Amino acid sequence: MKKILFLLIATFVVFSSSAQRVHFGCALGQNADIKEICTYIENLGYNCQGGNSGSIGEITIYSEVTINDMRFKYCTLYFYNNIFWKIFYYNTIEEPETVVSLLERKYDCKSDSEDEFYYRNRDLEIQFDGKNLKYISLSVTTSIFY
């Protein structure tokens, strides 16, 4: 009985944390097909271009992107061996304080700064420097550098 309860709790934690990591139809740390993701993004109405160079792949969206009510001028999704590694949202259109406030509410935490944000939980690291927002898979980063 304890084993079943543990599996249910573990499954819930995995799904609830991955729900926070979904961007353009894929989740950080998961296998992804770059061509499929690029097609999906284009079907959403964005102008994008993607490709691979060795083990590193990327898709850049060349239009304004809105994520969780935060607007940015463009963004790039990065992949390592077809695993969604990180996404960088560049040049916020919102005031930095607004972005920090939205992130604090979403992740139920308090930032040390009004215009910068840092959050780390399990496989997810989020950085906002007042201009750019980054979501990074720590497990993929670890597998690349160690």
PDB file of C-alpha atoms in Angstrom:
ATOM      1  CA  MET A   1       0.000   0.000   0.000  1.00  0.00           C
ATOM      2  CA  LYS A   2       2.825   2.409   0.864  1.00  0.00           C
ATOM      3  CA  LYS A   3       4.501   1.653  -2.467  1.00  0.00           C
ATOM      4  CA  ILE A   4       1.318   2.506  -4.405  1.00  0.00           C
ATOM      5  CA  LEU A   5       0.828   5.708  -2.429  1.00  0.00           C
ATOM      6  CA  PHE A   6       4.461   6.683  -3.075  1.00  0.00           C
ATOM      7  CA  LEU A   7       4.053   6.076  -6.830  1.00  0.00           C
ATOM      8  CA  LEU A   8       0.889   8.196  -6.924  1.00  0.00           C
ATOM      9  CA  ILE A   9       2.607  11.062  -5.112  1.00  0.00           C
ATOM     10  CA  ALA A  10       5.717  10.802  -7.321  1.00  0.00           C
ATOM     11  CA  THR A  11       3.541  10.836 -10.459  1.00  0.00           C
ATOM     12  CA  PHE A  12       1.661  13.909  -9.227  1.00  0.00           C
ATOM     13  CA  VAL A  13       4.922  15.767  -8.468  1.00  0.00           C
ATOM     14  CA  VAL A  14       6.351  14.947 -11.907  1.00  0.00           C
ATOM     15  CA  PHE A  15       3.235  16.106 -13.741  1.00  0.00           C
ATOM     16  CA  SER A  16       2.763  19.251 -11.660  1.00  0.00           C
ATOM     17  CA  SER A  17       6.393  20.311 -12.091  1.00  0.00           C
ATOM     18  CA  SER A  18       6.430  19.504 -15.825  1.00  0.00           C
ATOM     19  CA  ALA A  19       3.266  21.556 -16.274  1.00  0.00           C
ATOM     20  CA  GLN A  20       5.299  24.572 -15.166  1.00  0.00           C
ATOM     21  CA  ARG A  21       7.954  23.805 -17.773  1.00  0.00           C
ATOM     22  CA  VAL A  22       5.902  23.576 -20.957  1.00  0.00           C
ATOM     23  CA  HIS A  23       6.817  25.986 -23.754  1.00  0.00           C
ATOM     24  CA  PHE A  24       5.401  25.809 -27.278  1.00  0.00           C
ATOM     25  CA  GLY A  25       4.193  22.237 -26.911  1.00  0.00           C
ATOM     26  CA  CYS A  26       7.313  20.742 -25.338  1.00  0.00           C
ATOM     27  CA  ALA A  27       8.652  20.407 -21.792  1.00  0.00           C
ATOM     28  CA  LEU A  28      12.168  21.102 -20.610  1.00  0.00           C
ATOM     29  CA  GLY A  29      14.234  17.948 -20.226  1.00  0.00           C
ATOM     30  CA  GLN A  30      12.063  15.914 -22.624  1.00  0.00           C
ATOM     31  CA  ASN A  31      12.806  14.481 -26.078  1.00  0.00           C
ATOM     32  CA  ALA A  32      11.528  16.665 -28.897  1.00  0.00           C
ATOM     33  CA  ASP A  33      11.596  16.648 -32.668  1.00  0.00           C
ATOM     34  CA  ILE A  34      12.848  20.069 -33.770  1.00  0.00           C
ATOM     35  CA  LYS A  35      11.049  19.945 -37.119  1.00  0.00           C
ATOM     36  CA  GLU A  36       7.734  19.008 -35.455  1.00  0.00           C
ATOM     37  CA  ILE A  37       8.107  21.749 -32.859  1.00  0.00           C
ATOM     38  CA  CYS A  38       8.978  24.300 -35.565  1.00  0.00           C
ATOM     39  CA  THR A  39       5.879  23.268 -37.557  1.00  0.00           C
ATOM     40  CA  TYR A  40       3.751  23.516 -34.392  1.00  0.00           C
ATOM     41  CA  ILE A  41       5.090  27.028 -33.679  1.00  0.00           C
ATOM     42  CA  GLU A  42       4.417  28.132 -37.273  1.00  0.00           C
ATOM     43  CA  ASN A  43       0.866  26.772 -36.980  1.00  0.00           C
ATOM     44  CA  LEU A  44       0.445  29.041 -33.939  1.00  0.00           C
ATOM     45  CA  GLY A  45       1.116  31.968 -36.289  1.00  0.00           C
ATOM     46  CA  TYR A  46       4.734  32.709 -35.408  1.00  0.00           C
ATOM     47  CA  ASN A  47       7.592  33.210 -37.861  1.00  0.00           C
ATOM     48  CA  CYS A  48      10.389  30.840 -36.855  1.00  0.00           C
ATOM     49  CA  GLN A  49      13.490  29.105 -38.126  1.00  0.00           C
ATOM     50  CA  GLY A  50      15.193  26.048 -36.660  1.00  0.00           C
ATOM     51  CA  GLY A  51      17.976  23.585 -37.238  1.00  0.00           C
ATOM     52  CA  ASN A  52      20.804  21.494 -35.814  1.00  0.00           C
ATOM     53  CA  SER A  53      24.526  22.005 -35.686  1.00  0.00           C
ATOM     54  CA  GLY A  54      26.003  18.801 -34.295  1.00  0.00           C
ATOM     55  CA  SER A  55      24.370  17.917 -30.997  1.00  0.00           C
ATOM     56  CA  ILE A  56      23.016  21.446 -30.409  1.00  0.00           C
ATOM     57  CA  GLY A  57      19.753  22.482 -32.047  1.00  0.00           C
ATOM     58  CA  GLU A  58      17.738  25.669 -31.838  1.00  0.00           C
ATOM     59  CA  ILE A  59      14.532  27.309 -32.969  1.00  0.00           C
ATOM     60  CA  THR A  60      14.289  31.091 -33.044  1.00  0.00           C
ATOM     61  CA  ILE A  61      10.928  32.826 -33.158  1.00  0.00           C
ATOM     62  CA  TYR A  62      11.240  36.150 -34.977  1.00  0.00           C
ATOM     63  CA  SER A  63       8.140  37.859 -33.660  1.00  0.00           C
ATOM     64  CA  GLU A  64       6.721  39.172 -30.409  1.00  0.00           C
ATOM     65  CA  VAL A  65       6.076  36.303 -28.003  1.00  0.00           C
ATOM     66  CA  THR A  66       3.700  36.278 -25.033  1.00  0.00           C
ATOM     67  CA  ILE A  67       4.237  33.780 -22.232  1.00  0.00           C
ATOM     68  CA  ASN A  68       2.096  33.893 -19.077  1.00  0.00           C
ATOM     69  CA  ASP A  69       1.054  37.507 -19.780  1.00  0.00           C
ATOM     70  CA  MET A  70       4.696  38.576 -20.270  1.00  0.00           C
ATOM     71  CA  ARG A  71       5.631  39.957 -23.689  1.00  0.00           C
ATOM     72  CA  PHE A  72       9.066  39.686 -25.291  1.00  0.00           C
ATOM     73  CA  LYS A  73      10.405  40.778 -28.688  1.00  0.00           C
ATOM     74  CA  TYR A  74      11.565  37.259 -29.666  1.00  0.00           C
ATOM     75  CA  CYS A  75      12.828  33.990 -28.193  1.00  0.00           C
ATOM     76  CA  THR A  76      15.086  31.007 -28.899  1.00  0.00           C
ATOM     77  CA  LEU A  77      14.526  27.377 -27.876  1.00  0.00           C
ATOM     78  CA  TYR A  78      17.701  25.302 -27.442  1.00  0.00           C
ATOM     79  CA  PHE A  79      18.012  21.513 -27.712  1.00  0.00           C
ATOM     80  CA  TYR A  80      20.813  19.108 -26.849  1.00  0.00           C
ATOM     81  CA  ASN A  81      20.619  15.765 -28.707  1.00  0.00           C
ATOM     82  CA  ASN A  82      16.917  16.535 -29.357  1.00  0.00           C
ATOM     83  CA  ILE A  83      16.210  17.099 -25.651  1.00  0.00           C
ATOM     84  CA  PHE A  84      14.614  20.477 -24.901  1.00  0.00           C
ATOM     85  CA  TRP A  85      17.364  22.144 -22.891  1.00  0.00           C
ATOM     86  CA  LYS A  86      16.509  25.825 -22.380  1.00  0.00           C
ATOM     87  CA  ILE A  87      14.493  28.725 -23.706  1.00  0.00           C
ATOM     88  CA  PHE A  88      15.553  32.370 -23.684  1.00  0.00           C
ATOM     89  CA  TYR A  89      12.957  35.136 -24.062  1.00  0.00           C
ATOM     90  CA  TYR A  90      14.724  38.323 -25.178  1.00  0.00           C
ATOM     91  CA  ASN A  91      13.979  42.027 -24.619  1.00  0.00           C
ATOM     92  CA  THR A  92      10.905  42.327 -22.453  1.00  0.00           C
ATOM     93  CA  ILE A  93       8.220  44.705 -23.637  1.00  0.00           C
ATOM     94  CA  GLU A  94       6.740  44.878 -20.120  1.00  0.00           C
ATOM     95  CA  GLU A  95       8.278  46.838 -17.277  1.00  0.00           C
ATOM     96  CA  PRO A  96      10.777  44.606 -15.419  1.00  0.00           C
ATOM     97  CA  GLU A  97       8.835  45.037 -12.169  1.00  0.00           C
ATOM     98  CA  THR A  98       5.723  43.656 -13.877  1.00  0.00           C
ATOM     99  CA  VAL A  99       7.579  40.560 -15.100  1.00  0.00           C
ATOM    100  CA  VAL A 100       9.036  39.935 -11.625  1.00  0.00           C
ATOM    101  CA  SER A 101       5.599  40.312 -10.055  1.00  0.00           C
ATOM    102  CA  LEU A 102       4.059  37.819 -12.509  1.00  0.00           C
ATOM    103  CA  LEU A 103       6.877  35.320 -11.893  1.00  0.00           C
ATOM    104  CA  GLU A 104       6.563  35.679  -8.106  1.00  0.00           C
ATOM    105  CA  ARG A 105       2.839  34.911  -8.287  1.00  0.00           C
ATOM    106  CA  LYS A 106       3.290  31.979 -10.675  1.00  0.00           C
ATOM    107  CA  TYR A 107       6.036  30.301  -8.641  1.00  0.00           C
ATOM    108  CA  ASP A 108       4.763  31.398  -5.220  1.00  0.00           C
ATOM    109  CA  CYS A 109       8.039  32.922  -4.076  1.00  0.00           C
ATOM    110  CA  LYS A 110       9.538  36.310  -3.308  1.00  0.00           C
ATOM    111  CA  SER A 111      12.422  37.850  -5.233  1.00  0.00           C
ATOM    112  CA  ASP A 112      15.267  39.780  -3.626  1.00  0.00           C
ATOM    113  CA  SER A 113      14.944  42.519  -6.255  1.00  0.00           C
ATOM    114  CA  GLU A 114      12.087  44.443  -7.839  1.00  0.00           C
ATOM    115  CA  ASP A 115      13.491  44.070 -11.352  1.00  0.00           C
ATOM    116  CA  GLU A 116      15.406  40.760 -11.226  1.00  0.00           C
ATOM    117  CA  PHE A 117      14.233  37.237 -10.455  1.00  0.00           C
ATOM    118  CA  TYR A 118      15.888  33.906  -9.712  1.00  0.00           C
ATOM    119  CA  TYR A 119      14.159  30.591  -9.000  1.00  0.00           C
ATOM    120  CA  ARG A 120      15.460  27.033  -8.791  1.00  0.00           C
ATOM    121  CA  ASN A 121      13.402  23.919  -8.105  1.00  0.00           C
ATOM    122  CA  ARG A 122      14.229  20.328  -9.054  1.00  0.00           C
ATOM    123  CA  ASP A 123      15.124  20.378 -12.760  1.00  0.00           C
ATOM    124  CA  LEU A 124      14.046  23.972 -13.391  1.00  0.00           C
ATOM    125  CA  GLU A 125      16.086  27.162 -13.123  1.00  0.00           C
ATOM    126  CA  ILE A 126      14.522  30.518 -14.016  1.00  0.00           C
ATOM    127  CA  GLN A 127      16.521  33.722 -14.407  1.00  0.00           C
ATOM    128  CA  PHE A 128      15.241  37.192 -15.241  1.00  0.00           C
ATOM    129  CA  ASP A 129      17.820  39.986 -15.442  1.00  0.00           C
ATOM    130  CA  GLY A 130      15.449  42.894 -16.022  1.00  0.00           C
ATOM    131  CA  LYS A 131      15.495  42.388 -19.784  1.00  0.00           C
ATOM    132  CA  ASN A 132      15.721  38.672 -20.703  1.00  0.00           C
ATOM    133  CA  LEU A 133      13.958  35.647 -19.193  1.00  0.00           C
ATOM    134  CA  LYS A 134      15.586  32.186 -19.202  1.00  0.00           C
ATOM    135  CA  TYR A 135      14.114  28.782 -18.354  1.00  0.00           C
ATOM    136  CA  ILE A 136      16.840  26.121 -18.103  1.00  0.00           C
ATOM    137  CA  SER A 137      16.733  22.354 -17.543  1.00  0.00           C
ATOM    138  CA  LEU A 138      19.385  21.628 -14.907  1.00  0.00           C
ATOM    139  CA  SER A 139      19.490  17.892 -15.664  1.00  0.00           C
ATOM    140  CA  VAL A 140      20.319  18.529 -19.335  1.00  0.00           C
ATOM    141  CA  THR A 141      22.927  21.139 -18.378  1.00  0.00           C
ATOM    142  CA  THR A 142      24.499  18.652 -15.982  1.00  0.00           C
ATOM    143  CA  SER A 143      24.578  15.900 -18.610  1.00  0.00           C
ATOM    144  CA  ILE A 144      26.341  18.223 -21.071  1.00  0.00           C
ATOM    145  CA  PHE A 145      29.038  19.584 -18.787  1.00  0.00           C
ATOM    146  CA  TYR A 146      29.802  16.579 -16.538  1.00  0.00           C
TER     147      TYR A 146
END
